[in-house]
Amino acid sequence: MATVTVRNGINVDQLIATIGAIQDQPSSSTFTFKATTEWQDGTLNQVEIKDFVHDGKRVERPQAYRLTGDEPPVLLGANRGPNAVELVLAALGLCYGVGFVANAAARGIELSELRYEVTGDIDVQNFLGMTKETRPGFSAIHARAWVRSPNATADQLDELCQYVQDTSPVRDIIANATPVETSLEVLA
Amino acid sequence: MATVTVRNGINVDQLIATIGAIQDQPSSSTFTFKATTEWQDGTLNQVEIKDFVHDGKRVERPQAYRLTGDEPPVLLGANRGPNAVELVLAALGLCYGVGFVANAAARGIELSELRYEVTGDIDVQNFLGMTKETRPGFSAIHARAWVRSPNATADQLDELCQYVQDTSPVRDIIANATPVETSLEVLA
């Protein structure tokens, strides 16, 4: 009777099967993800994330994820949620976390603790229309990780950390240029 | 007696005062934002966003924002929250939303509706370590906006949409290269 290999909560057999399925049918590695935002009032917006497209087919999750975006008072909001650039930092930490844990599992590395603190430095003068000499976005992002493993050496963990950076979707999106096309429809 | 100009829920007087304050003290335009992520199990991570640094001083919000990150089953998770790349798309929609509403307010444009749908196309083969020929992140991001205004022309709204793209922090972070430095501390 087959037993399932689960390490760090990752089903390693499923991971290997997923890679095998993509080798058999390369289009099964393609996804289109989606988020919608709806303006409420002032700097307050509601996000909804639910379905995505996998290999050309729509996948509906059983429930939608909703979150509230807002600004702190110093940026004209009322602290009803995190702001957009904070969510970018959160996304990087989440992406690193998933990549680290999954790749550790595939390598036989057990983890007992993994945390990221991600910070980003920004000057809002461009956003406020005061200058074009500074960029609108973060001038720099710093991610610090803390990891604990009962069976890996520091060298193995350092190498894994580098590998995770090299293959991280969100790091790639941030660190390299990603095409963004934006269109507007004016409602009557 | 002074009256306060509020348009689209944006306090325009405060916006003008903020710009004036930055002109008087340029360092007041600088922020360091932060998000922390803590791995739970498998692809499940918890995000916390609370304090930030403004003009060199720590600002504590009264409450922390927490959100759960996870993957859908096809990516080894259990649908307990959105994934990292979906949050990047949400961040872009939020950033555009805030920029559009605030700049509309400054221009005297009233809005009654504003929605964004943001999609991103990704091939997970690089993330899964199967190839380096495709990039880890989104190959393309598409943002569609729908706007309704009782007092602006389509041309004014199109011009505003372009201005918001040009000054959007999150669009800049995604569309252009942003330095990311990552360090690891191995806990004993």
mmCIF file of C-alpha atoms in Angstrom:
data_model
loop_
_atom_site.group_PDB
_atom_site.id
_atom_site.type_symbol
_atom_site.label_atom_id
_atom_site.label_comp_id
_atom_site.label_asym_id
_atom_site.label_seq_id
_atom_site.Cartn_x
_atom_site.Cartn_y
_atom_site.Cartn_z
ATOM 1 C CA MET A 1 0.000 0.000 0.000
ATOM 2 C CA ALA A 2 1.404 3.372 -1.055
ATOM 3 C CA THR A 3 2.156 5.949 1.598
ATOM 4 C CA VAL A 4 2.075 9.667 0.876
ATOM 5 C CA THR A 5 5.207 11.699 1.483
ATOM 6 C CA VAL A 6 4.285 14.909 3.261
ATOM 7 C CA ARG A 7 7.090 17.176 4.439
ATOM 8 C CA ASN A 8 6.590 20.671 5.893
ATOM 9 C CA GLY A 9 2.904 20.146 5.112
ATOM 10 C CA ILE A 10 3.748 19.835 1.398
ATOM 11 C CA ASN A 11 2.528 16.723 -0.393
ATOM 12 C CA VAL A 12 5.779 15.836 -2.159
ATOM 13 C CA ASP A 13 4.150 13.069 -4.189
ATOM 14 C CA GLN A 14 1.633 15.583 -5.548
ATOM 15 C CA LEU A 15 4.456 18.029 -6.326
ATOM 16 C CA ILE A 16 6.265 15.337 -8.344
ATOM 17 C CA ALA A 17 2.998 14.335 -10.041
ATOM 18 C CA THR A 18 2.314 17.977 -10.960
ATOM 19 C CA ILE A 19 5.718 18.283 -12.601
ATOM 20 C CA GLY A 20 5.096 15.007 -14.445
ATOM 21 C CA ALA A 21 1.695 16.220 -15.652
ATOM 22 C CA ILE A 22 3.233 19.415 -17.013
ATOM 23 C CA GLN A 23 5.927 17.411 -18.815
ATOM 24 C CA ASP A 24 3.131 15.408 -20.457
ATOM 25 C CA GLN A 25 1.042 18.489 -21.262
ATOM 26 C CA PRO A 26 3.055 21.739 -21.162
ATOM 27 C CA SER A 27 -0.053 23.968 -21.352
ATOM 28 C CA SER A 28 -1.009 22.757 -17.873
ATOM 29 C CA SER A 29 1.683 25.076 -16.459
ATOM 30 C CA THR A 30 -0.198 28.187 -17.617
ATOM 31 C CA PHE A 31 -2.448 30.234 -15.358
ATOM 32 C CA THR A 32 -4.217 33.575 -15.551
ATOM 33 C CA PHE A 33 -4.878 35.002 -12.110
ATOM 34 C CA LYS A 34 -7.266 37.865 -11.402
ATOM 35 C CA ALA A 35 -8.142 40.441 -8.763
ATOM 36 C CA THR A 36 -10.893 43.041 -8.929
ATOM 37 C CA THR A 37 -11.069 46.258 -6.940
ATOM 38 C CA GLU A 38 -14.098 48.418 -6.387
ATOM 39 C CA TRP A 39 -13.814 51.949 -5.133
ATOM 40 C CA GLN A 40 -15.962 52.755 -2.093
ATOM 41 C CA ASP A 41 -15.164 56.279 -0.879
ATOM 42 C CA GLY A 42 -12.013 58.359 -0.634
ATOM 43 C CA THR A 43 -8.993 56.055 -0.422
ATOM 44 C CA LEU A 44 -11.164 53.064 0.527
ATOM 45 C CA ASN A 45 -11.368 50.183 -1.961
ATOM 46 C CA GLN A 46 -12.602 46.597 -1.727
ATOM 47 C CA VAL A 47 -10.672 43.749 -3.330
ATOM 48 C CA GLU A 48 -12.192 40.482 -4.484
ATOM 49 C CA ILE A 49 -10.148 37.464 -5.551
ATOM 50 C CA LYS A 50 -11.943 34.281 -6.542
ATOM 51 C CA ASP A 51 -11.532 32.481 -9.832
ATOM 52 C CA PHE A 52 -8.560 31.922 -12.102
ATOM 53 C CA VAL A 53 -7.863 30.243 -15.414
ATOM 54 C CA HIS A 54 -5.719 27.099 -15.477
ATOM 55 C CA ASP A 55 -4.715 25.564 -18.785
ATOM 56 C CA GLY A 56 -7.418 27.562 -20.546
ATOM 57 C CA LYS A 57 -10.191 26.487 -18.168
ATOM 58 C CA ARG A 58 -11.839 28.637 -15.514
ATOM 59 C CA VAL A 59 -11.415 27.356 -11.952
ATOM 60 C CA GLU A 60 -13.921 28.666 -9.394
ATOM 61 C CA ARG A 61 -12.891 28.530 -5.784
ATOM 62 C CA PRO A 62 -15.710 27.686 -3.350
ATOM 63 C CA GLN A 63 -15.399 31.105 -1.743
ATOM 64 C CA ALA A 64 -14.169 34.584 -2.638
ATOM 65 C CA TYR A 65 -11.407 36.319 -0.692
ATOM 66 C CA ARG A 66 -12.221 39.919 0.160
ATOM 67 C CA LEU A 67 -9.926 42.500 1.602
ATOM 68 C CA THR A 68 -10.105 46.187 2.283
ATOM 69 C CA GLY A 69 -7.494 48.649 1.063
ATOM 70 C CA ASP A 70 -7.062 52.073 2.596
ATOM 71 C CA GLU A 71 -4.391 54.623 3.485
ATOM 72 C CA PRO A 72 -3.304 55.881 6.888
ATOM 73 C CA PRO A 73 -4.488 59.393 7.827
ATOM 74 C CA VAL A 74 -1.183 60.985 6.763
ATOM 75 C CA LEU A 75 -1.992 59.762 3.235
ATOM 76 C CA LEU A 76 -5.632 60.933 3.365
ATOM 77 C CA GLY A 77 -7.200 57.655 4.513
ATOM 78 C CA ALA A 78 -8.743 56.364 7.726
ATOM 79 C CA ASN A 79 -6.705 53.213 8.493
ATOM 80 C CA ARG A 80 -9.410 50.826 7.344
ATOM 81 C CA GLY A 81 -6.881 48.466 5.731
ATOM 82 C CA PRO A 82 -3.344 48.184 4.380
ATOM 83 C CA ASN A 83 -2.351 50.246 1.383
ATOM 84 C CA ALA A 84 -1.325 49.032 -2.043
ATOM 85 C CA VAL A 85 2.439 49.149 -1.590
ATOM 86 C CA GLU A 86 2.194 47.287 1.719
ATOM 87 C CA LEU A 87 0.380 44.503 -0.152
ATOM 88 C CA VAL A 88 3.266 44.287 -2.620
ATOM 89 C CA LEU A 89 5.622 43.698 0.315
ATOM 90 C CA ALA A 90 3.246 41.083 1.743
ATOM 91 C CA ALA A 91 3.095 39.360 -1.646
ATOM 92 C CA LEU A 92 6.879 39.087 -1.763
ATOM 93 C CA GLY A 93 7.020 37.542 1.712
ATOM 94 C CA LEU A 94 4.242 35.085 0.845
ATOM 95 C CA CYS A 95 5.896 34.099 -2.420
ATOM 96 C CA TYR A 96 9.246 33.544 -0.746
ATOM 97 C CA GLY A 97 7.547 31.556 2.011
ATOM 98 C CA VAL A 98 5.783 29.168 -0.379
ATOM 99 C CA GLY A 99 8.877 28.738 -2.523
ATOM 100 C CA PHE A 100 11.136 28.079 0.450
ATOM 101 C CA VAL A 101 8.843 25.520 2.058
ATOM 102 C CA ALA A 102 8.014 23.653 -1.156
ATOM 103 C CA ASN A 103 11.605 23.455 -2.344
ATOM 104 C CA ALA A 104 12.788 22.465 1.121
ATOM 105 C CA ALA A 105 10.243 19.634 1.057
ATOM 106 C CA ALA A 106 11.463 18.472 -2.356
ATOM 107 C CA ARG A 107 15.057 18.419 -1.045
ATOM 108 C CA GLY A 108 14.277 16.566 2.159
ATOM 109 C CA ILE A 109 14.836 19.646 4.310
ATOM 110 C CA GLU A 110 12.496 19.892 7.288
ATOM 111 C CA LEU A 111 11.549 23.330 8.589
ATOM 112 C CA SER A 112 10.256 24.249 12.013
ATOM 113 C CA GLU A 113 10.107 28.034 11.573
ATOM 114 C CA LEU A 114 10.203 30.512 8.694
ATOM 115 C CA ARG A 115 9.488 34.235 8.849
ATOM 116 C CA TYR A 116 10.024 37.127 6.489
ATOM 117 C CA GLU A 117 10.098 40.827 7.212
ATOM 118 C CA VAL A 118 9.886 42.858 4.027
ATOM 119 C CA THR A 119 10.363 46.623 3.948
ATOM 120 C CA GLY A 120 10.214 49.113 1.108
ATOM 121 C CA ASP A 121 11.460 52.698 0.916
ATOM 122 C CA ILE A 122 9.340 55.179 -0.997
ATOM 123 C CA ASP A 123 9.194 58.909 -1.649
ATOM 124 C CA VAL A 124 5.634 60.018 -2.430
ATOM 125 C CA GLN A 125 6.575 63.252 -4.236
ATOM 126 C CA ASN A 126 6.148 61.701 -7.675
ATOM 127 C CA PHE A 127 2.805 60.153 -6.685
ATOM 128 C CA LEU A 128 1.682 63.576 -5.447
ATOM 129 C CA GLY A 129 2.680 65.181 -8.753
ATOM 130 C CA MET A 130 5.458 67.267 -7.156
ATOM 131 C CA THR A 131 8.433 65.945 -9.131
ATOM 132 C CA LYS A 132 9.498 63.412 -11.734
ATOM 133 C CA GLU A 133 13.049 63.267 -10.337
ATOM 134 C CA THR A 134 12.195 60.499 -7.875
ATOM 135 C CA ARG A 135 10.353 57.426 -9.095
ATOM 136 C CA PRO A 136 6.749 56.739 -8.009
ATOM 137 C CA GLY A 137 7.518 53.300 -6.558
ATOM 138 C CA PHE A 138 9.919 51.824 -4.030
ATOM 139 C CA SER A 139 13.524 52.916 -4.404
ATOM 140 C CA ALA A 140 14.565 49.688 -2.657
ATOM 141 C CA ILE A 141 13.018 46.619 -1.047
ATOM 142 C CA HIS A 142 14.736 44.656 1.714
ATOM 143 C CA ALA A 143 13.609 41.183 2.730
ATOM 144 C CA ARG A 144 14.979 39.531 5.862
ATOM 145 C CA ALA A 145 14.256 35.883 6.540
ATOM 146 C CA TRP A 146 14.641 33.806 9.678
ATOM 147 C CA VAL A 147 14.620 30.049 9.299
ATOM 148 C CA ARG A 148 14.995 27.079 11.634
ATOM 149 C CA SER A 149 15.563 23.522 10.428
ATOM 150 C CA PRO A 150 16.214 20.385 12.462
ATOM 151 C CA ASN A 151 18.105 18.629 9.654
ATOM 152 C CA ALA A 152 19.748 21.136 7.279
ATOM 153 C CA THR A 153 23.085 22.935 7.455
ATOM 154 C CA ALA A 154 23.401 26.702 7.206
ATOM 155 C CA ASP A 155 25.038 26.258 3.794
ATOM 156 C CA GLN A 156 22.105 24.199 2.526
ATOM 157 C CA LEU A 157 19.655 26.829 3.762
ATOM 158 C CA ASP A 158 21.650 29.682 2.240
ATOM 159 C CA GLU A 159 21.737 27.890 -1.097
ATOM 160 C CA LEU A 160 18.000 27.233 -0.872
ATOM 161 C CA CYS A 161 17.338 30.903 -0.057
ATOM 162 C CA GLN A 162 19.218 31.899 -3.215
ATOM 163 C CA TYR A 163 17.376 29.308 -5.302
ATOM 164 C CA VAL A 164 14.040 30.605 -4.010
ATOM 165 C CA GLN A 165 14.990 34.153 -5.010
ATOM 166 C CA ASP A 166 15.956 32.990 -8.500
ATOM 167 C CA THR A 167 12.627 31.204 -9.061
ATOM 168 C CA SER A 168 10.247 33.475 -7.132
ATOM 169 C CA PRO A 169 7.406 34.807 -9.293
ATOM 170 C CA VAL A 170 6.869 37.914 -7.162
ATOM 171 C CA ARG A 171 10.568 38.722 -6.872
ATOM 172 C CA ASP A 172 10.821 38.472 -10.667
ATOM 173 C CA ILE A 173 7.781 40.721 -11.144
ATOM 174 C CA ILE A 174 9.323 43.342 -8.840
ATOM 175 C CA ALA A 175 13.026 43.056 -9.652
ATOM 176 C CA ASN A 176 12.553 42.912 -13.422
ATOM 177 C CA ALA A 177 10.332 44.810 -15.833
ATOM 178 C CA THR A 178 6.877 43.277 -16.342
ATOM 179 C CA PRO A 179 4.597 44.544 -19.124
ATOM 180 C CA VAL A 180 1.472 46.281 -17.799
ATOM 181 C CA GLU A 181 -1.314 47.274 -20.193
ATOM 182 C CA THR A 182 -4.114 49.452 -18.809
ATOM 183 C CA SER A 183 -7.377 50.385 -20.521
ATOM 184 C CA LEU A 184 -10.322 52.527 -19.454
ATOM 185 C CA GLU A 185 -13.977 52.279 -20.324
ATOM 186 C CA VAL A 186 -16.075 55.342 -19.568
ATOM 187 C CA LEU A 187 -19.586 54.404 -18.432
ATOM 188 C CA ALA A 188 -22.440 56.615 -19.573
ATOM 189 C CA MET B 1 -15.652 80.311 8.850
ATOM 190 C CA ALA B 2 -13.627 77.988 6.636
ATOM 191 C CA THR B 3 -15.355 75.091 4.921
ATOM 192 C CA VAL B 4 -13.545 71.886 4.051
ATOM 193 C CA THR B 5 -13.494 70.772 0.417
ATOM 194 C CA VAL B 6 -14.225 67.059 0.219
ATOM 195 C CA ARG B 7 -14.647 65.500 -3.218
ATOM 196 C CA ASN B 8 -14.986 61.760 -3.872
ATOM 197 C CA GLY B 9 -14.411 61.347 -0.134
ATOM 198 C CA ILE B 10 -10.962 62.946 -0.497
ATOM 199 C CA ASN B 11 -10.198 65.922 1.715
ATOM 200 C CA VAL B 12 -8.759 68.207 -0.957
ATOM 201 C CA ASP B 13 -7.666 70.817 1.585
ATOM 202 C CA GLN B 14 -5.638 68.158 3.403
ATOM 203 C CA LEU B 15 -4.144 67.028 0.100
ATOM 204 C CA ILE B 16 -3.037 70.576 -0.680
ATOM 205 C CA ALA B 17 -1.728 71.004 2.890
ATOM 206 C CA THR B 18 0.242 67.742 2.588
ATOM 207 C CA ILE B 19 1.911 68.956 -0.590
ATOM 208 C CA GLY B 20 2.687 72.268 1.113
ATOM 209 C CA ALA B 21 4.185 70.498 4.121
ATOM 210 C CA ILE B 22 6.463 68.432 1.864
ATOM 211 C CA GLN B 23 7.576 71.581 0.054
ATOM 212 C CA ASP B 24 8.536 73.032 3.440
ATOM 213 C CA GLN B 25 10.205 69.834 4.638
ATOM 214 C CA PRO B 26 11.100 67.447 1.775
ATOM 215 C CA SER B 27 11.953 64.547 4.119
ATOM 216 C CA SER B 28 8.267 64.361 5.052
ATOM 217 C CA SER B 29 7.635 62.670 1.687
ATOM 218 C CA THR B 30 9.665 59.606 2.700
ATOM 219 C CA PHE B 31 8.111 56.413 4.040
ATOM 220 C CA THR B 32 9.299 52.906 4.792
ATOM 221 C CA PHE B 33 6.441 50.419 4.688
ATOM 222 C CA LYS B 34 6.620 46.899 6.092
ATOM 223 C CA ALA B 35 4.876 43.528 5.935
ATOM 224 C CA THR B 36 5.804 40.378 7.831
ATOM 225 C CA THR B 37 4.873 36.830 6.887
ATOM 226 C CA GLU B 38 4.976 33.793 9.113
ATOM 227 C CA TRP B 39 4.857 30.308 7.685
ATOM 228 C CA GLN B 40 2.184 28.056 9.233
ATOM 229 C CA ASP B 41 2.097 24.744 7.344
ATOM 230 C CA GLY B 42 2.499 23.733 3.720
ATOM 231 C CA THR B 43 1.614 26.668 1.471
ATOM 232 C CA LEU B 44 -0.201 28.474 4.312
ATOM 233 C CA ASN B 45 1.304 31.738 5.566
ATOM 234 C CA GLN B 46 -0.005 34.559 7.745
ATOM 235 C CA VAL B 47 0.659 38.198 6.883
ATOM 236 C CA GLU B 48 0.773 41.051 9.364
ATOM 237 C CA ILE B 49 0.897 44.712 8.398
ATOM 238 C CA LYS B 50 0.877 47.347 11.105
ATOM 239 C CA ASP B 51 3.477 50.036 11.545
ATOM 240 C CA PHE B 52 5.472 52.100 9.089
ATOM 241 C CA VAL B 53 8.131 54.783 9.207
ATOM 242 C CA HIS B 54 7.266 58.304 8.079
ATOM 243 C CA ASP B 55 9.961 60.955 7.876
ATOM 244 C CA GLY B 56 12.226 58.820 10.049
ATOM 245 C CA LYS B 57 9.621 58.293 12.778
ATOM 246 C CA ARG B 58 7.720 55.080 13.484
ATOM 247 C CA VAL B 59 3.945 55.362 13.097
ATOM 248 C CA GLU B 60 1.890 52.668 14.869
ATOM 249 C CA ARG B 61 -1.581 52.076 13.587
ATOM 250 C CA PRO B 62 -4.181 51.313 16.277
ATOM 251 C CA GLN B 63 -4.685 47.804 14.855
ATOM 252 C CA ALA B 64 -2.768 45.288 12.774
ATOM 253 C CA TYR B 65 -4.081 43.982 9.452
ATOM 254 C CA ARG B 66 -3.817 40.221 9.110
ATOM 255 C CA LEU B 67 -4.401 38.157 6.048
ATOM 256 C CA THR B 68 -3.937 34.549 5.102
ATOM 257 C CA GLY B 69 -2.006 33.457 2.038
ATOM 258 C CA ASP B 70 -2.436 30.023 0.490
ATOM 259 C CA GLU B 71 -2.520 28.261 -2.870
ATOM 260 C CA PRO B 72 -5.380 26.461 -4.596
ATOM 261 C CA PRO B 73 -5.226 22.645 -4.562
ATOM 262 C CA VAL B 74 -3.702 22.499 -8.056
ATOM 263 C CA LEU B 75 -0.704 24.382 -6.594
ATOM 264 C CA LEU B 76 -0.504 22.185 -3.476
ATOM 265 C CA GLY B 77 -2.584 24.347 -1.156
ATOM 266 C CA ALA B 78 -6.050 24.152 0.370
ATOM 267 C CA ASN B 79 -7.743 27.404 -0.741
ATOM 268 C CA ARG B 80 -7.358 29.097 2.626
ATOM 269 C CA GLY B 81 -6.528 32.464 1.049
ATOM 270 C CA PRO B 82 -5.307 34.175 -2.103
ATOM 271 C CA ASN B 83 -1.823 33.466 -3.356
ATOM 272 C CA ALA B 84 1.093 35.848 -3.659
ATOM 273 C CA VAL B 85 0.709 36.740 -7.324
ATOM 274 C CA GLU B 86 -3.005 37.425 -6.881
ATOM 275 C CA LEU B 87 -2.073 39.947 -4.179
ATOM 276 C CA VAL B 88 0.238 41.713 -6.629
ATOM 277 C CA LEU B 89 -2.727 42.128 -8.991
ATOM 278 C CA ALA B 90 -4.881 43.370 -6.107
ATOM 279 C CA ALA B 91 -2.172 45.863 -5.147
ATOM 280 C CA LEU B 92 -2.133 47.293 -8.669
ATOM 281 C CA GLY B 93 -5.909 47.731 -8.688
ATOM 282 C CA LEU B 94 -5.832 49.383 -5.259
ATOM 283 C CA CYS B 95 -3.015 51.713 -6.253
ATOM 284 C CA TYR B 96 -4.758 52.756 -9.441
ATOM 285 C CA GLY B 97 -7.994 53.246 -7.504
ATOM 286 C CA VAL B 98 -6.448 55.577 -4.922
ATOM 287 C CA GLY B 99 -4.525 57.513 -7.551
ATOM 288 C CA PHE B 100 -7.544 57.950 -9.793
ATOM 289 C CA VAL B 101 -9.854 59.122 -7.025
ATOM 290 C CA ALA B 102 -7.360 61.488 -5.388
ATOM 291 C CA ASN B 103 -6.273 63.097 -8.655
ATOM 292 C CA ALA B 104 -9.860 63.353 -9.822
ATOM 293 C CA ALA B 105 -10.670 65.187 -6.583
ATOM 294 C CA ALA B 106 -7.769 67.581 -7.092
ATOM 295 C CA ARG B 107 -9.017 68.339 -10.641
ATOM 296 C CA GLY B 108 -12.631 68.885 -9.658
ATOM 297 C CA ILE B 109 -13.754 65.627 -11.278
ATOM 298 C CA GLU B 110 -16.528 63.857 -9.408
ATOM 299 C CA LEU B 111 -16.742 60.073 -9.622
ATOM 300 C CA SER B 112 -19.733 57.854 -8.963
ATOM 301 C CA GLU B 113 -18.169 54.495 -9.874
ATOM 302 C CA LEU B 114 -14.670 53.100 -10.394
ATOM 303 C CA ARG B 115 -13.712 49.451 -10.789
ATOM 304 C CA TYR B 116 -10.572 47.660 -11.894
ATOM 305 C CA GLU B 117 -10.151 44.093 -13.098
ATOM 306 C CA VAL B 118 -6.506 43.098 -13.165
ATOM 307 C CA THR B 119 -5.282 39.839 -14.693
ATOM 308 C CA GLY B 120 -1.823 38.348 -14.980
ATOM 309 C CA ASP B 121 -0.564 35.518 -17.181
ATOM 310 C CA ILE B 122 1.995 33.176 -15.681
ATOM 311 C CA ASP B 123 3.739 29.917 -16.558
ATOM 312 C CA VAL B 124 4.803 28.059 -13.407
ATOM 313 C CA GLN B 125 7.498 25.921 -15.043
ATOM 314 C CA ASN B 126 10.321 28.183 -13.886
ATOM 315 C CA PHE B 127 8.891 28.317 -10.334
ATOM 316 C CA LEU B 128 8.741 24.492 -10.354
ATOM 317 C CA GLY B 129 12.372 24.286 -11.466
ATOM 318 C CA MET B 130 11.501 22.755 -14.851
ATOM 319 C CA THR B 131 12.994 25.426 -17.127
ATOM 320 C CA LYS B 132 14.715 28.782 -17.177
ATOM 321 C CA GLU B 133 13.374 29.600 -20.638
ATOM 322 C CA THR B 134 10.178 31.147 -19.279
ATOM 323 C CA ARG B 135 10.397 33.760 -16.523
ATOM 324 C CA PRO B 136 9.148 32.980 -12.989
ATOM 325 C CA GLY B 137 6.726 35.917 -12.874
ATOM 326 C CA PHE B 138 3.883 37.271 -14.989
ATOM 327 C CA SER B 139 4.594 37.462 -18.715
ATOM 328 C CA ALA B 140 1.948 40.205 -18.941
ATOM 329 C CA ILE B 141 -0.510 42.079 -16.742
ATOM 330 C CA HIS B 142 -3.727 43.595 -18.085
ATOM 331 C CA ALA B 143 -5.762 46.126 -16.111
ATOM 332 C CA ARG B 144 -9.225 47.145 -17.254
ATOM 333 C CA ALA B 145 -10.983 50.057 -15.588
ATOM 334 C CA TRP B 146 -14.598 51.147 -15.665
ATOM 335 C CA VAL B 147 -15.372 54.685 -14.522
ATOM 336 C CA ARG B 148 -18.491 56.822 -14.260
ATOM 337 C CA SER B 149 -18.414 60.571 -13.668
ATOM 338 C CA PRO B 150 -21.293 63.043 -13.587
ATOM 339 C CA ASN B 151 -19.144 66.033 -14.623
ATOM 340 C CA ALA B 152 -16.114 64.924 -16.685
ATOM 341 C CA THR B 153 -15.717 64.242 -20.391
ATOM 342 C CA ALA B 154 -14.338 60.967 -21.744
ATOM 343 C CA ASP B 155 -11.213 62.852 -22.851
ATOM 344 C CA GLN B 156 -10.646 64.207 -19.342
ATOM 345 C CA LEU B 157 -11.042 60.715 -17.866
ATOM 346 C CA ASP B 158 -8.711 59.153 -20.453
ATOM 347 C CA GLU B 159 -6.075 61.767 -19.695
ATOM 348 C CA LEU B 160 -6.504 61.173 -15.966
ATOM 349 C CA CYS B 161 -6.170 57.402 -16.459
ATOM 350 C CA GLN B 162 -2.844 57.954 -18.235
ATOM 351 C CA TYR B 163 -1.637 60.354 -15.530
ATOM 352 C CA VAL B 164 -2.513 57.809 -12.841
ATOM 353 C CA GLN B 165 -0.484 55.143 -14.672
ATOM 354 C CA ASP B 166 2.497 57.487 -14.930
ATOM 355 C CA THR B 167 2.482 58.274 -11.200
ATOM 356 C CA SER B 168 1.313 54.933 -9.768
ATOM 357 C CA PRO B 169 3.768 53.490 -7.230
ATOM 358 C CA VAL B 170 2.672 49.887 -7.805
ATOM 359 C CA ARG B 171 2.643 50.191 -11.594
ATOM 360 C CA ASP B 172 6.182 51.578 -11.398
ATOM 361 C CA ILE B 173 7.317 48.751 -9.105
ATOM 362 C CA ILE B 174 5.919 46.171 -11.544
ATOM 363 C CA ALA B 175 6.627 47.781 -14.913
ATOM 364 C CA ASN B 176 10.163 48.858 -14.052
ATOM 365 C CA ALA B 177 13.024 47.142 -12.248
ATOM 366 C CA THR B 178 13.037 47.644 -8.473
ATOM 367 C CA PRO B 179 16.067 46.597 -6.391
ATOM 368 C CA VAL B 180 15.301 43.701 -4.021
ATOM 369 C CA GLU B 181 17.856 42.647 -1.432
ATOM 370 C CA THR B 182 17.198 39.418 0.476
ATOM 371 C CA SER B 183 19.077 38.078 3.492
ATOM 372 C CA LEU B 184 18.703 34.932 5.572
ATOM 373 C CA GLU B 185 19.420 34.325 9.232
ATOM 374 C CA VAL B 186 19.628 30.676 10.272
ATOM 375 C CA LEU B 187 18.257 30.151 13.776
ATOM 376 C CA ALA B 188 19.976 27.594 15.991
#
